[in-house]
mmCIF file of N, CA and C in Angstrom:
data_model
loop_
_atom_site.group_PDB
_atom_site.id
_atom_site.type_symbol
_atom_site.label_atom_id
_atom_site.label_comp_id
_atom_site.label_asym_id
_atom_site.label_seq_id
_atom_site.Cartn_x
_atom_site.Cartn_y
_atom_site.Cartn_z
ATOM 1 N N MET A 1 86.723 153.601 139.527
ATOM 2 C CA MET A 1 86.684 153.749 138.085
ATOM 3 C C MET A 1 87.217 152.470 137.433
ATOM 4 N N ALA A 2 86.538 151.979 136.460
ATOM 5 C CA ALA A 2 86.966 150.793 135.723
ATOM 6 C C ALA A 2 88.023 151.189 134.691
ATOM 7 N N TYR A 3 88.779 150.207 134.234
ATOM 8 C CA TYR A 3 89.795 150.503 133.219
ATOM 9 C C TYR A 3 89.141 150.872 131.888
ATOM 10 N N ASP A 4 89.890 151.552 131.033
ATOM 11 C CA ASP A 4 89.435 152.035 129.728
ATOM 12 C C ASP A 4 89.397 150.862 128.748
ATOM 13 N N LYS A 5 88.203 150.400 128.423
ATOM 14 C CA LYS A 5 88.049 149.239 127.549
ATOM 15 C C LYS A 5 88.512 149.531 126.117
ATOM 16 N N GLU A 6 88.349 150.764 125.674
ATOM 17 C CA GLU A 6 88.816 151.137 124.335
ATOM 18 C C GLU A 6 90.350 151.059 124.268
ATOM 19 N N LEU A 7 91.013 151.550 125.305
ATOM 20 C CA LEU A 7 92.471 151.460 125.358
ATOM 21 C C LEU A 7 92.905 149.998 125.393
ATOM 22 N N ALA A 8 92.191 149.180 126.136
ATOM 23 C CA ALA A 8 92.504 147.748 126.181
ATOM 24 C C ALA A 8 92.391 147.126 124.794
ATOM 25 N N ASP A 9 91.357 147.482 124.039
ATOM 26 C CA ASP A 9 91.200 146.968 122.676
ATOM 27 C C ASP A 9 92.355 147.404 121.780
ATOM 28 N N ARG A 10 92.810 148.647 121.956
ATOM 29 C CA ARG A 10 93.933 149.142 121.154
ATOM 30 C C ARG A 10 95.211 148.368 121.474
ATOM 31 N N VAL A 11 95.420 148.068 122.749
ATOM 32 C CA VAL A 11 96.592 147.282 123.133
ATOM 33 C C VAL A 11 96.469 145.870 122.574
ATOM 34 N N ARG A 12 95.286 145.282 122.650
ATOM 35 C CA ARG A 12 95.072 143.930 122.101
ATOM 36 C C ARG A 12 95.459 143.874 120.624
ATOM 37 N N GLU A 13 95.070 144.902 119.877
ATOM 38 C CA GLU A 13 95.410 144.940 118.452
ATOM 39 C C GLU A 13 96.920 144.963 118.250
ATOM 40 N N LEU A 14 97.616 145.693 119.097
ATOM 41 C CA LEU A 14 99.068 145.815 118.954
ATOM 42 C C LEU A 14 99.796 144.520 119.287
ATOM 43 N N ILE A 15 99.266 143.734 120.205
ATOM 44 C CA ILE A 15 99.980 142.515 120.605
ATOM 45 C C ILE A 15 99.360 141.250 120.027
ATOM 46 N N ALA A 16 98.379 141.418 119.160
ATOM 47 C CA ALA A 16 97.764 140.252 118.515
ATOM 48 C C ALA A 16 98.851 139.441 117.804
ATOM 49 N N GLY A 17 98.859 138.164 118.044
ATOM 50 C CA GLY A 17 99.830 137.286 117.411
ATOM 51 C C GLY A 17 101.126 137.111 118.190
ATOM 52 N N GLU A 18 101.320 137.903 119.245
ATOM 53 C CA GLU A 18 102.513 137.730 120.089
ATOM 54 C C GLU A 18 102.400 136.390 120.813
ATOM 55 N N PRO A 19 103.436 135.580 120.769
ATOM 56 C CA PRO A 19 103.367 134.311 121.491
ATOM 57 C C PRO A 19 103.401 134.524 123.010
ATOM 58 N N GLY A 20 102.654 133.702 123.715
ATOM 59 C CA GLY A 20 102.688 133.703 125.170
ATOM 60 C C GLY A 20 101.913 134.814 125.852
ATOM 61 N N VAL A 21 101.026 135.490 125.131
ATOM 62 C CA VAL A 21 100.267 136.603 125.712
ATOM 63 C C VAL A 21 99.019 136.092 126.420
ATOM 64 N N THR A 22 98.816 136.591 127.627
ATOM 65 C CA THR A 22 97.573 136.334 128.353
ATOM 66 C C THR A 22 97.115 137.648 128.974
ATOM 67 N N GLU A 23 95.849 137.701 129.302
ATOM 68 C CA GLU A 23 95.267 138.867 129.968
ATOM 69 C C GLU A 23 94.788 138.441 131.344
ATOM 70 N N LYS A 24 94.928 139.359 132.293
ATOM 71 C CA LYS A 24 94.481 139.047 133.643
ATOM 72 C C LYS A 24 94.021 140.330 134.319
ATOM 73 N N ARG A 25 92.826 140.291 134.903
ATOM 74 C CA ARG A 25 92.354 141.433 135.677
ATOM 75 C C ARG A 25 93.143 141.513 136.969
ATOM 76 N N MET A 26 93.714 142.685 137.225
ATOM 77 C CA MET A 26 94.513 142.870 138.425
ATOM 78 C C MET A 26 94.342 144.298 138.925
ATOM 79 N N PHE A 27 94.157 144.453 140.210
ATOM 80 C CA PHE A 27 94.097 145.762 140.859
ATOM 81 C C PHE A 27 93.084 146.699 140.200
ATOM 82 N N GLY A 28 91.994 146.154 139.685
ATOM 83 C CA GLY A 28 90.967 146.961 139.049
ATOM 84 C C GLY A 28 91.281 147.323 137.607
ATOM 85 N N GLY A 29 92.425 146.884 137.123
ATOM 86 C CA GLY A 29 92.826 147.147 135.741
ATOM 87 C C GLY A 29 92.908 145.854 134.968
ATOM 88 N N LEU A 30 93.541 145.920 133.800
ATOM 89 C CA LEU A 30 93.701 144.744 132.958
ATOM 90 C C LEU A 30 95.167 144.632 132.564
ATOM 91 N N ALA A 31 95.811 143.552 133.012
ATOM 92 C CA ALA A 31 97.233 143.336 132.735
ATOM 93 C C ALA A 31 97.397 142.420 131.531
ATOM 94 N N PHE A 32 98.407 142.730 130.721
ATOM 95 C CA PHE A 32 98.806 141.883 129.610
ATOM 96 C C PHE A 32 100.137 141.259 129.994
ATOM 97 N N LEU A 33 100.149 139.935 130.053
ATOM 98 C CA LEU A 33 101.334 139.197 130.480
ATOM 99 C C LEU A 33 101.970 138.499 129.289
ATOM 100 N N ILE A 34 103.287 138.436 129.320
ATOM 101 C CA ILE A 34 104.052 137.712 128.313
ATOM 102 C C ILE A 34 104.753 136.568 129.039
ATOM 103 N N ASN A 35 104.367 135.348 128.698
ATOM 104 C CA ASN A 35 104.930 134.160 129.371
ATOM 105 C C ASN A 35 104.843 134.273 130.884
ATOM 106 N N GLY A 36 103.742 134.844 131.371
ATOM 107 C CA GLY A 36 103.496 134.950 132.803
ATOM 108 C C GLY A 36 104.051 136.200 133.458
ATOM 109 N N ASN A 37 104.773 137.040 132.719
ATOM 110 C CA ASN A 37 105.353 138.266 133.254
ATOM 111 C C ASN A 37 104.543 139.479 132.802
ATOM 112 N N MET A 38 104.193 140.332 133.752
ATOM 113 C CA MET A 38 103.436 141.528 133.409
ATOM 114 C C MET A 38 104.281 142.418 132.494
ATOM 115 N N SER A 39 103.646 142.978 131.470
ATOM 116 C CA SER A 39 104.351 143.850 130.536
ATOM 117 C C SER A 39 103.731 145.246 130.510
ATOM 118 N N VAL A 40 102.430 145.296 130.365
ATOM 119 C CA VAL A 40 101.700 146.557 130.326
ATOM 120 C C VAL A 40 100.321 146.320 130.917
ATOM 121 N N THR A 41 99.837 147.315 131.635
ATOM 122 C CA THR A 41 98.537 147.208 132.287
ATOM 123 C C THR A 41 97.705 148.433 131.966
ATOM 124 N N ILE A 42 96.434 148.219 131.671
ATOM 125 C CA ILE A 42 95.500 149.330 131.518
ATOM 126 C C ILE A 42 95.075 149.669 132.944
ATOM 127 N N SER A 43 95.412 150.867 133.368
ATOM 128 C CA SER A 43 95.178 151.258 134.754
ATOM 129 C C SER A 43 93.740 151.708 134.973
ATOM 130 N N ARG A 44 93.203 151.379 136.117
ATOM 131 C CA ARG A 44 91.853 151.857 136.454
ATOM 132 C C ARG A 44 91.861 153.355 136.704
ATOM 133 N N GLN A 45 93.043 153.930 136.907
ATOM 134 C CA GLN A 45 93.166 155.375 137.106
ATOM 135 C C GLN A 45 93.378 156.114 135.797
ATOM 136 N N GLY A 46 93.346 155.387 134.691
ATOM 137 C CA GLY A 46 93.560 155.966 133.372
ATOM 138 C C GLY A 46 94.983 155.730 132.901
ATOM 139 N N GLY A 47 95.151 155.621 131.621
ATOM 140 C CA GLY A 47 96.476 155.417 131.055
ATOM 141 C C GLY A 47 97.011 154.027 131.277
ATOM 142 N N LEU A 48 98.337 153.927 131.218
ATOM 143 C CA LEU A 48 99.010 152.638 131.291
ATOM 144 C C LEU A 48 99.977 152.561 132.462
ATOM 145 N N LEU A 49 100.257 151.348 132.864
ATOM 146 C CA LEU A 49 101.397 151.033 133.710
ATOM 147 C C LEU A 49 102.298 150.188 132.820
ATOM 148 N N VAL A 50 103.547 150.605 132.670
ATOM 149 C CA VAL A 50 104.459 149.930 131.752
ATOM 150 C C VAL A 50 105.672 149.422 132.514
ATOM 151 N N ARG A 51 105.978 148.158 132.296
ATOM 152 C CA ARG A 51 107.152 147.551 132.925
ATOM 153 C C ARG A 51 108.317 147.645 131.944
ATOM 154 N N MET A 52 109.465 148.097 132.452
ATOM 155 C CA MET A 52 110.625 148.211 131.577
ATOM 156 C C MET A 52 111.912 148.137 132.375
ATOM 157 N N ASP A 53 113.007 148.148 131.677
ATOM 158 C CA ASP A 53 114.322 148.106 132.303
ATOM 159 C C ASP A 53 114.443 149.277 133.278
ATOM 160 N N PRO A 54 114.680 148.990 134.563
ATOM 161 C CA PRO A 54 114.783 150.071 135.546
ATOM 162 C C PRO A 54 115.855 151.102 135.207
ATOM 163 N N GLU A 55 116.918 150.674 134.553
ATOM 164 C CA GLU A 55 117.986 151.609 134.195
ATOM 165 C C GLU A 55 117.578 152.571 133.089
ATOM 166 N N ARG A 56 116.569 152.232 132.321
ATOM 167 C CA ARG A 56 116.091 153.099 131.241
ATOM 168 C C ARG A 56 114.851 153.900 131.638
ATOM 169 N N ALA A 57 114.181 153.455 132.659
ATOM 170 C CA ALA A 57 112.909 154.072 133.043
ATOM 171 C C ALA A 57 113.078 155.523 133.492
ATOM 172 N N ASP A 58 114.073 155.794 134.309
ATOM 173 C CA ASP A 58 114.249 157.145 134.847
ATOM 174 C C ASP A 58 114.383 158.201 133.753
ATOM 175 N N ALA A 59 115.005 157.855 132.653
ATOM 176 C CA ALA A 59 115.212 158.815 131.564
ATOM 177 C C ALA A 59 113.901 159.216 130.895
ATOM 178 N N LEU A 60 112.849 158.432 131.064
ATOM 179 C CA LEU A 60 111.563 158.717 130.416
ATOM 180 C C LEU A 60 110.599 159.482 131.312
ATOM 181 N N VAL A 61 110.932 159.613 132.581
ATOM 182 C CA VAL A 61 110.065 160.326 133.533
ATOM 183 C C VAL A 61 110.089 161.811 133.223
ATOM 184 N N ASP A 62 108.898 162.416 133.127
ATOM 185 C CA ASP A 62 108.821 163.863 132.892
ATOM 186 C C ASP A 62 108.088 164.586 134.020
ATOM 187 N N ASP A 63 107.706 163.854 135.056
ATOM 188 C CA ASP A 63 107.023 164.390 136.239
ATOM 189 C C ASP A 63 105.647 164.986 135.951
ATOM 190 N N ALA A 64 105.137 164.813 134.747
ATOM 191 C CA ALA A 64 103.799 165.301 134.412
ATOM 192 C C ALA A 64 102.954 164.152 133.854
ATOM 193 N N ASP A 65 103.360 163.638 132.697
ATOM 194 C CA ASP A 65 102.589 162.590 132.039
ATOM 195 C C ASP A 65 103.209 161.202 132.159
ATOM 196 N N VAL A 66 104.487 161.152 132.527
ATOM 197 C CA VAL A 66 105.163 159.881 132.743
ATOM 198 C C VAL A 66 105.845 159.982 134.109
ATOM 199 N N THR A 67 105.367 159.161 135.032
ATOM 200 C CA THR A 67 105.861 159.214 136.405
ATOM 201 C C THR A 67 106.176 157.804 136.900
ATOM 202 N N PRO A 68 107.023 157.701 137.911
ATOM 203 C CA PRO A 68 107.245 156.381 138.491
ATOM 204 C C PRO A 68 105.936 155.846 139.078
ATOM 205 N N MET A 69 105.733 154.554 138.968
ATOM 206 C CA MET A 69 104.567 153.936 139.581
ATOM 207 C C MET A 69 104.800 153.846 141.079
ATOM 208 N N VAL A 70 103.804 154.245 141.838
ATOM 209 C CA VAL A 70 103.890 154.206 143.294
ATOM 210 C C VAL A 70 102.795 153.279 143.815
ATOM 211 N N MET A 71 103.200 152.318 144.649
ATOM 212 C CA MET A 71 102.239 151.413 145.263
ATOM 213 C C MET A 71 102.497 151.410 146.767
ATOM 214 N N ARG A 72 101.449 151.706 147.520
ATOM 215 C CA ARG A 72 101.545 151.769 148.980
ATOM 216 C C ARG A 72 102.655 152.714 149.440
ATOM 217 N N GLY A 73 102.760 153.842 148.736
ATOM 218 C CA GLY A 73 103.712 154.875 149.117
ATOM 219 C C GLY A 73 105.150 154.625 148.689
ATOM 220 N N ARG A 74 105.365 153.565 147.913
ATOM 221 C CA ARG A 74 106.722 153.211 147.501
ATOM 222 C C ARG A 74 106.820 153.154 145.973
ATOM 223 N N GLU A 75 107.853 153.806 145.414
ATOM 224 C CA GLU A 75 108.097 153.721 143.972
ATOM 225 C C GLU A 75 108.558 152.316 143.617
ATOM 226 N N LEU A 76 108.024 151.797 142.523
ATOM 227 C CA LEU A 76 108.421 150.468 142.056
ATOM 228 C C LEU A 76 109.424 150.620 140.919
ATOM 229 N N ASP A 77 110.630 150.124 141.114
ATOM 230 C CA ASP A 77 111.659 150.204 140.076
ATOM 231 C C ASP A 77 111.193 149.511 138.806
ATOM 232 N N GLY A 78 111.402 150.178 137.685
ATOM 233 C CA GLY A 78 111.082 149.568 136.402
ATOM 234 C C GLY A 78 109.624 149.643 135.997
ATOM 235 N N TRP A 79 108.823 150.371 136.755
ATOM 236 C CA TRP A 79 107.416 150.546 136.404
ATOM 237 C C TRP A 79 107.117 152.031 136.256
ATOM 238 N N LEU A 80 106.479 152.389 135.144
ATOM 239 C CA LEU A 80 106.097 153.776 134.905
ATOM 240 C C LEU A 80 104.594 153.887 134.718
ATOM 241 N N ARG A 81 104.049 154.978 135.236
ATOM 242 C CA ARG A 81 102.654 155.324 134.994
ATOM 243 C C ARG A 81 102.645 156.315 133.831
ATOM 244 N N VAL A 82 101.934 155.980 132.768
ATOM 245 C CA VAL A 82 101.885 156.793 131.555
ATOM 246 C C VAL A 82 100.456 157.296 131.388
ATOM 247 N N SER A 83 100.292 158.609 131.352
ATOM 248 C CA SER A 83 98.947 159.184 131.314
ATOM 249 C C SER A 83 98.236 158.859 129.991
ATOM 250 N N ALA A 84 96.928 158.915 130.040
ATOM 251 C CA ALA A 84 96.111 158.654 128.858
ATOM 252 C C ALA A 84 96.440 159.626 127.733
ATOM 253 N N ALA A 85 96.790 160.859 128.072
ATOM 254 C CA ALA A 85 97.118 161.865 127.052
ATOM 255 C C ALA A 85 98.327 161.445 126.230
ATOM 256 N N VAL A 86 99.283 160.787 126.865
ATOM 257 C CA VAL A 86 100.500 160.369 126.176
ATOM 258 C C VAL A 86 100.212 159.268 125.165
ATOM 259 N N VAL A 87 99.279 158.399 125.446
ATOM 260 C CA VAL A 87 99.002 157.257 124.569
ATOM 261 C C VAL A 87 97.754 157.457 123.723
ATOM 262 N N ASP A 88 97.346 158.698 123.580
ATOM 263 C CA ASP A 88 96.181 159.008 122.754
ATOM 264 C C ASP A 88 96.442 158.684 121.282
ATOM 265 N N ALA A 89 97.641 158.993 120.813
ATOM 266 C CA ALA A 89 98.007 158.699 119.424
ATOM 267 C C ALA A 89 98.471 157.242 119.317
ATOM 268 N N ASP A 90 98.103 156.595 118.232
ATOM 269 C CA ASP A 90 98.451 155.186 118.040
ATOM 270 C C ASP A 90 99.957 154.953 118.055
ATOM 271 N N GLU A 91 100.729 155.871 117.468
ATOM 272 C CA GLU A 91 102.176 155.698 117.417
ATOM 273 C C GLU A 91 102.783 155.721 118.818
ATOM 274 N N GLN A 92 102.302 156.619 119.649
ATOM 275 C CA GLN A 92 102.815 156.699 121.018
ATOM 276 C C GLN A 92 102.436 155.455 121.813
ATOM 277 N N LEU A 93 101.202 155.007 121.658
ATOM 278 C CA LEU A 93 100.782 153.793 122.356
ATOM 279 C C LEU A 93 101.658 152.625 121.937
ATOM 280 N N ALA A 94 101.917 152.503 120.647
ATOM 281 C CA ALA A 94 102.746 151.403 120.148
ATOM 282 C C ALA A 94 104.145 151.444 120.757
ATOM 283 N N GLU A 95 104.720 152.629 120.923
ATOM 284 C CA GLU A 95 106.049 152.746 121.523
ATOM 285 C C GLU A 95 106.049 152.219 122.957
ATOM 286 N N TRP A 96 105.044 152.607 123.730
ATOM 287 C CA TRP A 96 104.991 152.179 125.129
ATOM 288 C C TRP A 96 104.710 150.692 125.253
ATOM 289 N N VAL A 97 103.819 150.172 124.440
ATOM 290 C CA VAL A 97 103.521 148.742 124.483
ATOM 291 C C VAL A 97 104.757 147.948 124.070
ATOM 292 N N THR A 98 105.470 148.417 123.067
ATOM 293 C CA THR A 98 106.691 147.748 122.618
ATOM 294 C C THR A 98 107.724 147.708 123.731
ATOM 295 N N ARG A 99 107.852 148.785 124.484
ATOM 296 C CA ARG A 99 108.782 148.804 125.617
ATOM 297 C C ARG A 99 108.412 147.734 126.645
ATOM 298 N N GLY A 100 107.132 147.697 127.019
ATOM 299 C CA GLY A 100 106.692 146.741 128.030
ATOM 300 C C GLY A 100 106.815 145.297 127.582
ATOM 301 N N VAL A 101 106.371 145.024 126.364
ATOM 302 C CA VAL A 101 106.429 143.665 125.838
ATOM 303 C C VAL A 101 107.892 143.236 125.654
ATOM 304 N N GLY A 102 108.714 144.139 125.143
ATOM 305 C CA GLY A 102 110.125 143.829 124.935
ATOM 306 C C GLY A 102 110.836 143.455 126.222
ATOM 307 N N PHE A 103 110.556 144.208 127.285
ATOM 308 C CA PHE A 103 111.208 143.901 128.566
ATOM 309 C C PHE A 103 110.687 142.576 129.132
ATOM 310 N N ALA A 104 109.392 142.354 129.054
ATOM 311 C CA ALA A 104 108.815 141.110 129.592
ATOM 312 C C ALA A 104 109.376 139.897 128.865
ATOM 313 N N ARG A 105 109.700 140.035 127.590
ATOM 314 C CA ARG A 105 110.272 138.934 126.817
ATOM 315 C C ARG A 105 111.659 138.555 127.316
ATOM 316 N N LEU A 106 112.361 139.497 127.953
ATOM 317 C CA LEU A 106 113.715 139.221 128.462
ATOM 318 C C LEU A 106 113.704 138.424 129.764
ATOM 319 N N LEU A 107 112.560 138.374 130.408
ATOM 320 C CA LEU A 107 112.443 137.717 131.709
ATOM 321 C C LEU A 107 112.168 136.226 131.547
ATOM 322 N N PRO A 108 112.613 135.417 132.496
ATOM 323 C CA PRO A 108 112.311 133.978 132.422
ATOM 324 C C PRO A 108 110.802 133.741 132.516
ATOM 325 N N ALA A 109 110.316 132.800 131.751
ATOM 326 C CA ALA A 109 108.887 132.456 131.796
ATOM 327 C C ALA A 109 108.523 131.945 133.177
ATOM 328 N N LYS A 110 107.287 132.260 133.567
ATOM 329 C CA LYS A 110 106.787 131.796 134.873
ATOM 330 C C LYS A 110 105.881 130.606 134.668
#
């Protein structure tokens, strides 16, 4: 399954004008990078992958629509999988994108 192009357009609108933003196709999805650091990705499985402070991520997990990201059987600290249902509303999408972009801005540029 290809990533959701409409969701990608919505994310583009939210980060338009952000300095240091680039897009890169990765793992069948579309990643938005801030100064070379991944911030949010449109997942080919639907919804988003959001990078954030690992200490804050656990509090947002609900085991239904927001889950830890798992790659090769291992949970990745600071990465959450957010279902498409959660980001259906523009306000919710903006909250998640803001989290990802905000955290990526704290990281050293690559």
